[in-house]
Short mmCIF file of C-alpha atoms in Angstrom, two decimals:
data_model
loop_
_atom_site.label_atom_id
_atom_site.label_comp_id
_atom_site.label_asym_id
_atom_site.label_seq_id
_atom_site.Cartn_x
_atom_site.Cartn_y
_atom_site.Cartn_z
CA MET A 1 104.68 129.68 100.77
CA GLY A 2 106.58 129.42 97.49
CA SER A 3 107.55 126.37 95.55
CA ALA A 4 108.85 123.67 97.78
CA ALA A 5 111.28 122.64 95.11
CA ARG A 6 112.89 126.06 95.22
CA ALA A 7 112.86 126.23 99.01
CA GLY A 8 114.37 122.80 99.40
CA LEU A 9 113.66 121.00 102.66
CA ASP A 10 114.01 123.99 104.99
CA LEU A 11 111.00 123.50 107.26
CA ALA A 12 109.70 126.06 109.72
CA LEU A 13 109.66 125.11 113.41
CA PRO A 14 105.92 124.22 113.50
CA GLN A 15 106.41 122.00 110.45
CA GLN A 16 109.43 120.31 112.03
CA LEU A 17 107.56 119.67 115.28
CA THR A 18 104.54 118.28 113.42
CA VAL A 19 106.71 115.81 111.49
CA ILE A 20 108.54 114.66 114.62
CA ALA A 21 105.33 114.30 116.66
CA LEU A 22 103.55 112.42 113.88
CA CYS A 23 106.48 110.03 113.41
CA ALA A 24 106.39 109.36 117.16
CA LEU A 25 102.64 108.69 117.03
CA THR A 26 102.81 106.40 113.98
CA ALA A 27 105.62 104.36 115.57
CA PHE A 28 103.51 103.98 118.73
CA VAL A 29 100.46 102.87 116.74
CA SER A 30 102.61 100.38 114.83
CA HIS A 31 104.03 99.04 118.10
CA LEU A 32 100.47 98.32 119.27
CA ALA A 33 99.83 96.51 115.94
CA LEU A 34 96.84 98.78 115.34
CA ALA A 35 98.02 100.13 111.98
CA VAL A 36 100.93 100.02 109.54
CA PHE A 37 101.57 101.97 106.35
CA ASN A 38 102.94 99.15 104.20
CA ASP A 39 100.04 97.29 102.58
CA GLY A 40 102.26 94.25 102.12
CA VAL A 41 102.96 94.00 105.85
CA ARG A 42 99.34 94.24 106.97
CA PRO A 43 98.41 90.60 106.14
CA PHE A 44 101.24 89.42 108.43
CA MET A 45 99.89 91.39 111.37
CA LEU A 46 97.16 88.86 112.26
CA ASP A 47 99.74 86.23 113.23
CA PHE A 48 101.51 88.80 115.39
CA VAL A 49 98.29 90.00 117.03
CA GLN A 50 97.30 86.41 117.83
CA GLY A 51 100.75 85.50 119.15
CA ARG A 52 101.76 83.13 116.34
CA SER A 53 104.64 85.37 115.25
CA THR A 54 107.23 87.24 117.30
CA ARG A 55 107.78 90.98 117.30
CA ALA A 56 111.28 90.55 115.87
CA ALA A 57 110.06 88.32 113.03
CA THR A 58 107.27 90.76 112.10
CA ALA A 59 109.70 93.68 112.19
CA ALA A 60 112.06 91.74 109.91
CA VAL A 61 109.24 91.22 107.39
CA SER A 62 108.39 94.91 107.55
CA PHE A 63 112.02 95.92 107.01
CA GLY A 64 112.43 93.55 104.07
CA LEU A 65 109.32 94.90 102.35
CA SER A 66 110.04 98.55 103.11
CA ALA A 67 113.78 99.29 102.88
CA GLY A 68 113.89 99.54 99.09
CA PHE A 69 111.02 102.01 99.01
CA VAL A 70 112.52 104.19 101.75
CA PHE A 71 115.98 104.62 100.25
CA GLY A 72 115.13 104.08 96.58
CA LEU A 73 111.90 106.05 96.31
CA GLY A 74 111.03 108.00 99.46
CA ALA A 75 114.38 109.76 99.94
CA PRO A 76 115.05 110.50 96.23
CA MET A 77 111.52 111.86 95.73
CA ALA A 78 111.82 114.11 98.78
CA LEU A 79 115.20 115.40 97.64
CA ALA A 80 114.02 115.95 94.06
CA SER A 81 110.74 117.70 94.91
CA GLY A 82 111.53 119.33 98.25
CA VAL A 83 108.34 117.74 99.62
CA LEU A 84 108.11 114.95 102.20
CA ASN A 85 106.25 111.74 101.36
CA PRO A 86 104.74 108.77 103.22
CA TRP A 87 107.40 106.25 102.13
CA LEU A 88 110.09 108.36 103.76
CA LEU A 89 108.16 109.07 106.97
CA PHE A 90 105.92 106.09 107.70
CA LEU A 91 107.64 102.99 106.33
CA PRO A 92 110.53 103.45 108.81
CA THR A 93 108.12 104.11 111.69
CA ASP A 94 106.37 100.82 110.82
CA VAL A 95 109.67 99.03 111.35
CA LEU A 96 110.78 101.02 114.40
CA GLY A 97 107.41 100.63 116.11
CA LEU A 98 107.31 96.88 115.56
CA LEU A 99 110.94 96.52 116.60
CA ALA A 100 110.63 98.47 119.87
CA PRO A 101 110.33 96.03 122.81
CA ARG A 102 108.56 98.57 125.07
CA LYS A 103 105.67 100.96 124.54
CA TRP A 104 107.59 103.99 125.75
CA LEU A 105 110.50 103.26 123.40
CA ALA A 106 108.44 103.18 120.20
CA PRO A 107 107.48 106.88 120.15
CA LEU A 108 111.05 107.85 121.06
CA LEU A 109 112.42 105.89 118.11
CA GLY A 110 109.75 107.36 115.84
CA ALA A 111 110.52 110.89 117.00
CA GLY A 112 114.21 110.22 116.41
CA TRP A 113 113.50 109.23 112.81
CA GLY A 114 111.35 112.31 112.31
CA ALA A 115 114.16 114.51 113.63
CA LEU A 116 116.66 112.79 111.34
CA VAL A 117 114.42 113.49 108.35
CA VAL A 118 113.70 117.17 109.08
CA PHE A 119 117.27 118.05 110.04
CA GLY A 120 119.44 115.51 108.23
CA LEU A 121 117.64 115.51 104.89
CA GLY A 122 117.69 119.30 104.70
CA GLY A 123 121.44 119.30 105.27
CA ALA A 124 121.93 116.58 102.66
CA ASN A 125 119.83 118.64 100.25
CA GLU A 126 122.01 121.75 100.71
CA LEU A 127 125.22 119.72 100.40
CA ALA A 128 124.06 118.01 97.21
CA HIS A 129 123.14 121.32 95.56
CA ASP A 130 126.67 122.60 96.24
CA LEU A 131 128.35 119.68 94.44
CA PRO A 132 129.90 120.17 90.98
CA VAL A 133 127.35 117.73 89.56
CA ASP A 134 124.00 118.84 91.03
CA PHE A 135 122.04 115.62 90.64
CA LEU A 136 119.14 116.83 92.80
CA THR A 137 118.30 119.66 90.42
CA ALA A 138 118.62 117.17 87.56
CA MET A 139 116.14 114.85 89.32
CA GLN A 140 113.44 117.50 88.94
CA GLN A 141 113.34 116.33 85.31
CA MET A 142 111.27 113.43 86.66
CA SER A 143 108.27 115.66 87.33
CA THR A 144 106.92 115.99 83.77
CA PRO A 145 106.92 112.25 82.90
CA ILE A 146 105.40 111.39 86.28
CA LEU A 147 102.61 113.97 86.04
CA PHE A 148 101.60 113.23 82.46
CA LEU A 149 102.03 109.44 82.30
CA PHE A 150 100.23 109.08 85.63
CA THR A 151 97.20 110.54 83.84
CA LEU A 152 96.86 107.29 81.86
CA PHE A 153 96.26 104.93 84.77
CA PRO A 154 92.44 104.86 84.35
CA VAL A 155 92.90 103.91 80.67
CA LEU A 156 95.15 100.97 81.59
CA ALA A 157 92.69 99.81 84.26
CA VAL A 158 89.76 99.90 81.81
CA VAL A 159 91.74 97.93 79.20
CA ARG A 160 92.64 95.25 81.74
CA GLN A 161 89.13 94.87 83.12
CA PHE A 162 86.81 95.68 80.23
CA GLY A 163 88.92 95.18 77.12
CA PRO A 164 90.78 97.31 74.56
CA LEU A 165 87.66 98.78 72.90
CA ARG A 166 86.40 100.54 76.02
CA GLY A 167 89.98 101.35 76.94
CA ALA A 168 90.47 103.06 73.58
CA VAL A 169 87.31 105.13 74.15
CA VAL A 170 88.56 106.26 77.57
CA GLY A 171 92.00 106.96 76.12
CA VAL A 172 90.58 109.18 73.36
CA VAL A 173 88.42 111.03 75.88
CA GLU A 174 91.39 111.60 78.21
CA LEU A 175 93.64 112.80 75.37
CA ALA A 176 90.97 115.24 74.21
CA LEU A 177 90.56 116.59 77.74
CA VAL A 178 94.32 117.03 78.20
CA VAL A 179 94.55 118.97 74.92
CA LEU A 180 91.51 121.05 75.90
CA THR A 181 92.93 121.83 79.34
CA LEU A 182 96.30 122.86 77.91
CA LYS A 183 94.52 125.19 75.49
CA LEU A 184 91.87 126.74 77.74
CA TRP A 185 93.35 126.51 81.26
CA PRO A 186 97.17 126.61 80.90
CA ASN A 187 97.72 127.24 84.62
CA MET A 188 95.85 124.07 85.59
CA PHE A 189 97.48 120.63 85.74
CA ALA A 190 96.49 119.22 82.35
CA GLY A 191 95.78 115.70 83.61
CA ALA A 192 93.41 116.60 86.45
CA LEU A 193 90.17 116.70 84.45
CA ALA A 194 91.22 113.75 82.28
CA MET A 195 91.90 111.57 85.32
CA ALA A 196 88.57 112.51 86.89
CA VAL A 197 86.63 111.49 83.81
CA GLY A 198 88.70 108.33 83.35
CA VAL A 199 88.13 107.13 86.91
CA LEU A 200 84.40 107.96 86.71
CA MET A 201 84.08 105.99 83.45
CA LEU A 202 85.83 102.99 85.03
CA ILE A 203 83.56 103.11 88.08
CA GLY A 204 80.54 103.48 85.80
CA PHE A 205 81.53 100.38 83.83
CA ALA A 206 82.07 98.41 87.06
CA VAL A 207 78.81 99.46 88.72
CA THR A 208 76.88 98.66 85.53
CA ALA A 209 78.45 95.19 85.43
CA ASP A 210 77.57 94.56 89.09
CA VAL A 211 73.98 95.75 88.61
CA ARG A 212 73.54 93.39 85.66
CA ARG A 213 75.06 90.52 87.61
CA ARG A 214 72.74 91.14 90.58
CA LYS A 215 69.70 91.22 88.28
CA ALA A 216 70.78 87.95 86.67
CA GLU A 217 71.27 86.32 90.08
CA ARG A 218 67.82 87.45 91.28
CA ALA A 219 66.22 86.15 88.10
CA GLU A 220 68.00 82.82 88.52
CA ARG A 221 66.88 82.49 92.16
CA ALA A 222 63.32 83.30 91.20
CA GLU A 223 63.41 80.67 88.46
CA ARG A 224 64.78 78.03 90.86
CA ALA A 225 62.10 78.88 93.41
CA GLU A 226 59.39 78.59 90.74
CA ARG A 227 60.71 75.19 89.61
CA ALA A 228 60.85 73.98 93.20
CA GLU A 229 57.27 75.12 93.80
CA ARG A 230 56.00 73.29 90.70
CA SER A 231 57.77 70.08 91.75
CA ASP A 232 56.44 70.31 95.34
CA SER A 233 59.98 70.03 96.69
CA ASP A 234 61.43 72.07 99.53
CA PRO A 235 61.70 75.73 98.52
CA VAL A 236 65.12 77.05 97.73
CA GLU A 237 66.25 79.24 100.60
CA ALA A 238 67.58 82.68 99.75
CA ASP A 239 70.91 83.71 101.10
CA ALA A 240 69.51 85.01 104.36
CA ASP A 241 72.84 85.51 106.01
CA ASP A 242 75.53 87.48 104.30
CA PRO A 243 78.82 85.80 105.28
CA MET A 244 80.58 89.16 105.05
CA ALA A 245 78.39 90.48 107.87
CA SER A 246 80.16 88.51 110.61
CA LEU A 247 83.43 87.42 109.03
CA PHE A 248 85.48 90.42 110.15
CA SER A 249 83.53 91.50 113.24
CA ALA A 250 86.32 90.80 115.74
CA SER A 251 88.89 92.89 113.84
CA ALA A 252 86.44 95.74 113.37
CA ALA A 253 85.58 95.71 117.08
CA ARG A 254 89.29 95.77 118.00
CA LEU A 255 89.86 98.87 115.89
CA ARG A 256 86.76 100.61 117.25
CA ARG A 257 88.02 100.14 120.81
CA HIS A 258 90.96 102.41 119.95
CA LEU A 259 88.89 105.05 118.16
CA PRO A 260 90.36 108.05 120.11
CA LEU A 261 93.89 107.04 119.09
CA PHE A 262 92.84 106.76 115.45
CA MET A 263 91.18 110.16 115.62
CA LEU A 264 94.43 111.64 116.94
CA LEU A 265 96.29 109.91 114.10
CA GLY A 266 93.83 111.28 111.52
CA ALA A 267 94.24 114.77 112.92
CA GLY A 268 98.02 114.52 112.59
CA ILE A 269 97.93 113.20 109.01
CA CYS A 270 95.54 115.92 107.89
CA VAL A 271 97.55 118.69 109.60
CA LEU A 272 100.75 117.49 107.93
CA ALA A 273 99.02 117.64 104.53
CA GLN A 274 97.67 121.12 105.31
CA LEU A 275 101.18 122.44 106.03
CA LYS A 276 102.02 122.01 102.31
CA VAL A 277 105.31 120.20 102.98
CA PHE A 278 103.95 116.70 102.35
CA GLY A 279 102.62 114.90 99.29
CA GLY A 280 100.80 111.58 99.38
CA GLY A 281 102.19 110.25 96.10
CA GLU A 282 104.83 110.67 93.43
CA ALA A 283 102.75 112.94 91.21
CA THR A 284 101.29 114.76 94.20
CA SER A 285 104.73 115.66 95.54
CA PHE A 286 105.61 117.60 92.41
CA LEU A 287 102.19 119.28 92.31
CA ILE A 288 102.60 120.41 95.93
CA ALA A 289 106.08 121.67 95.02
CA LYS A 290 104.52 123.77 92.25
CA GLY A 291 101.87 125.16 94.60
CA GLN A 292 99.04 123.41 92.71
CA TYR A 293 97.18 122.23 95.79
CA ALA A 294 93.73 121.77 94.21
CA GLU A 295 95.21 119.56 91.50
CA ALA A 296 97.17 117.61 94.12
CA ALA A 297 93.93 117.03 96.03
CA GLN A 298 92.27 115.73 92.86
CA VAL A 299 95.11 113.32 92.13
CA ASP A 300 95.14 111.82 95.63
CA PHE A 301 91.34 111.64 95.69
CA TYR A 302 91.28 109.55 92.50
CA ARG A 303 94.17 107.43 93.72
CA MET A 304 92.18 106.62 96.85
CA PHE A 305 89.76 104.48 94.80
CA GLY A 306 92.59 102.11 93.93
CA PHE A 307 93.54 101.47 97.55
CA LEU A 308 90.31 101.75 99.57
CA PRO A 309 89.14 98.13 99.02
CA LEU A 310 92.63 96.76 99.70
CA ILE A 311 93.02 98.75 102.92
CA ALA A 312 89.50 97.89 104.10
CA THR A 313 89.72 94.15 103.46
CA THR A 314 93.24 93.72 104.87
CA ALA A 315 92.30 95.78 107.93
CA LEU A 316 89.24 93.63 108.57
CA ALA A 317 91.20 90.43 108.01
CA SER A 318 94.22 91.36 110.15
CA GLY A 319 92.91 93.79 112.76
CA ALA A 320 95.50 96.38 111.66
CA TYR A 321 94.36 99.53 109.86
CA GLY A 322 96.32 101.76 107.46
CA ILE A 323 98.47 104.44 109.11
CA VAL A 324 97.01 106.99 106.68
CA GLY A 325 93.54 105.42 106.61
CA PHE A 326 91.95 105.41 103.18
CA THR A 327 94.18 108.43 102.30
CA LEU A 328 91.12 110.72 102.18
CA ALA A 329 92.81 112.90 104.81
CA TYR A 330 95.42 113.91 102.21
CA PRO A 331 93.21 115.85 99.77
CA ILE A 332 91.15 117.33 102.58
CA GLY A 333 94.31 118.63 104.24
CA TYR A 334 95.66 120.16 101.02
CA LEU A 335 92.50 122.23 100.61
CA LEU A 336 91.87 123.47 104.15
CA PRO A 337 93.02 126.99 105.12
CA ASN A 338 94.55 126.33 108.56
CA PRO A 339 95.89 123.50 110.76
CA LEU A 340 93.07 123.74 113.33
CA LEU A 341 90.40 122.95 110.76
CA ALA A 342 92.64 120.22 109.37
CA ALA A 343 92.97 118.60 112.80
CA VAL A 344 89.19 118.57 113.32
CA ALA A 345 88.52 117.28 109.80
CA GLY A 346 91.21 114.60 109.99
CA ALA A 347 89.90 113.30 113.32
CA ALA A 348 86.35 113.19 111.95
CA VAL A 349 87.42 111.42 108.75
CA PHE A 350 89.30 108.69 110.62
CA ALA A 351 86.40 108.24 113.05
CA VAL A 352 83.98 107.71 110.17
CA GLU A 353 86.38 105.37 108.38
CA VAL A 354 86.96 103.13 111.41
CA LEU A 355 83.29 103.03 112.37
CA ALA A 356 82.25 102.26 108.79
CA LEU A 357 84.76 99.46 108.16
CA SER A 358 82.27 96.62 108.63
CA SER A 359 79.71 98.30 106.38
CA ILE A 360 82.35 98.94 103.73
CA GLY A 361 83.34 95.26 103.88
CA ARG A 362 79.73 94.20 103.31
CA VAL A 363 79.30 96.57 100.39
CA LEU A 364 82.52 95.39 98.77
CA GLY A 365 81.34 91.81 99.19
CA ARG A 366 78.32 92.60 97.01
CA LEU A 367 80.27 94.54 94.34
CA PRO A 368 82.92 92.20 92.90
CA SER A 369 83.42 94.26 89.74
CA VAL A 370 84.11 97.38 91.81
CA ARG A 371 86.58 95.35 93.90
CA ASP A 372 88.26 94.17 90.72
CA SER A 373 88.42 97.75 89.46
CA SER A 374 90.38 98.67 92.57
CA GLU A 375 92.92 95.94 91.87
CA HIS A 376 93.24 97.01 88.25
CA LEU A 377 93.65 100.65 89.31
CA ARG A 378 96.49 99.75 91.68
CA ALA A 379 98.22 97.69 89.00
CA ALA A 380 97.75 100.48 86.45
CA ILE A 381 99.13 103.11 88.84
CA GLY A 382 102.21 100.95 89.35
CA GLU A 383 102.73 100.41 85.63
CA ALA A 384 102.25 104.08 84.68
CA LEU A 385 104.50 105.34 87.46
CA GLY A 386 107.10 102.65 86.78
CA LEU A 387 107.53 103.81 83.20
CA ALA A 388 107.35 107.49 84.20
CA ILE A 389 109.97 107.15 86.92
CA LEU A 390 112.31 105.18 84.64
CA PHE A 391 111.94 107.68 81.80
CA GLY A 392 112.27 110.65 84.16
CA SER A 393 115.36 109.14 85.78
CA LEU A 394 117.03 108.80 82.37
CA LEU A 395 116.16 112.43 81.61
CA ALA A 396 117.75 113.39 84.93
CA ALA A 397 120.85 111.34 84.10
CA ASN A 398 121.13 113.00 80.70
CA GLN A 399 120.93 116.47 82.27
CA MET A 400 123.59 115.82 84.87
CA GLY A 401 126.07 113.89 82.76
CA GLY A 402 124.92 113.20 79.21
CA GLY A 403 125.70 109.79 77.73
CA LEU A 404 128.10 108.79 80.50
CA ALA A 405 125.43 109.39 83.17
CA ILE A 406 122.85 107.45 81.12
CA LEU A 407 125.36 104.59 80.86
CA ILE A 408 125.98 104.57 84.62
CA CYS A 409 122.37 105.01 85.76
CA GLY A 410 120.86 102.79 83.08
CA GLY A 411 123.52 100.19 83.75
CA LEU A 412 122.74 100.16 87.47
CA TYR A 413 119.03 99.76 86.68
CA LEU A 414 119.73 96.86 84.30
CA LEU A 415 122.09 95.26 86.82
CA ASN A 416 119.32 95.41 89.41
CA GLU A 417 116.98 93.66 86.95
CA ALA A 418 119.58 91.01 86.09
CA THR A 419 120.25 90.18 89.75
CA GLY A 420 116.61 89.56 90.64
CA ARG A 421 115.68 93.10 91.72
CA PRO A 422 117.24 93.44 95.19
CA VAL A 423 115.86 96.99 94.94
CA VAL A 424 112.17 97.06 93.92
CA ARG A 425 111.71 98.14 90.31
CA MET A 426 109.91 101.43 91.03
CA ALA A 427 112.68 102.54 93.38
CA ALA A 428 115.61 101.24 91.33
CA ALA A 429 115.80 104.09 88.80
CA PRO A 430 115.79 107.02 91.30
CA ALA A 431 118.31 105.12 93.44
CA ALA A 432 120.49 104.68 90.34
CA VAL A 433 120.38 108.44 89.71
CA LEU A 434 121.57 109.14 93.27
CA VAL A 435 124.39 106.60 93.00
CA GLY A 436 125.22 107.87 89.51
CA GLY A 437 125.41 111.43 90.82
CA VAL A 438 127.88 110.38 93.50
CA VAL A 439 129.99 108.51 90.90
CA LEU A 440 130.05 111.51 88.57
CA ASN A 441 131.20 113.79 91.38
CA LEU A 442 134.00 111.35 92.21
CA LEU A 443 135.03 111.31 88.55
CA TYR A 444 135.00 115.12 88.54
CA TRP A 445 137.30 115.27 91.55
CA LEU A 446 139.64 112.79 89.79
CA ASP A 447 139.62 115.13 86.78
CA LEU A 448 138.00 112.44 84.62
CA PHE A 449 134.68 114.16 83.97
CA ALA A 450 133.42 117.66 83.26
CA PRO A 451 129.79 118.51 84.19
CA VAL A 452 127.36 119.03 81.34
CA LYS A 453 126.90 122.76 80.70
CA GLY A 454 123.42 124.33 81.04
#
């Protein structure tokens, strides 16, 4: 198919049915408290599973943590890129599934949301493009800042964890690779190779630190044992039992009992990615829109390293997995040639992930530097995208209304900051562009504003 941005949100019937069915399934899984998409909601799920919190209270938490992302980030990104995203599809099904009082109602509510997205958003997209001030076309200005600034997230993570010197080295390497890619492979996303090398360097630094720490700990234990032997005291016992081995066993067992349902969920996620109407992240959405599927797969594969430890540990602690698993189903789906293969691969990936959760928890328990790298990667992704989205939103405002639009959109963003961020920071700027676009159209109809030419 062509560029999704050009085609808008006009989905073919199989794509529409897939979205509706997957929204129904994710709402059902959320209702059973087996998985949610919002990482911030997952820690609250244990109290709900164990009966210490009501369904209504848990749904209220989910809504409070999700609403800003749905309407401030998910919807604007879908309208700007012409590609669906997980914030738009799965944050609402988290809420609807938890809110539904009966099992049979949850998938109906989820399917209703899916239908609203595939039919309502497409209509809104066509209507917006027909307005005198076409703010959706202007929002495509966000793509360049998002794609290129996102490339820097490994550099920020290295600086935070290993200091500015190593961060500078990674930064120079990434810049050189971007320049080289632009020169030698102009049709390739310039940040793909740079991000790959940056993430690999970060992981290399972290693994090296953990190996050195383990060697130091073994040497220290050996020295203590030798001292104890010389003093004829009781020998120092080694850590025979790894506390991580049994800490999360009940949650892991609960998830394994529902393995067929997770395999069905994995199949659906991977098929949706294969249909090329869905992107797993902000940068990925614009790459999918440009038809750069291999680059989109690379971006989501690297991003996975920032979220895998978080998803694994919160799943083991709460008994609720991630709706999209470790997100590995995204890049696999982008690259596969047909939905049937995607369904088989997605089911297999989720089966492996769920069965390996306990082992992953034990490994992460022995690699604290790698765990820390994941946290730094997530923080760096947020910082890079926050700046990129803000900058891109101001570019969009400038295109649709010049200085007046910058005043309106920037003012709304600053007002959100001054009032304690009722809309989360990352979603505030795109939401301001949408509101600013509506205001400019009202001013046009009142004959108080003329759209910027060109």
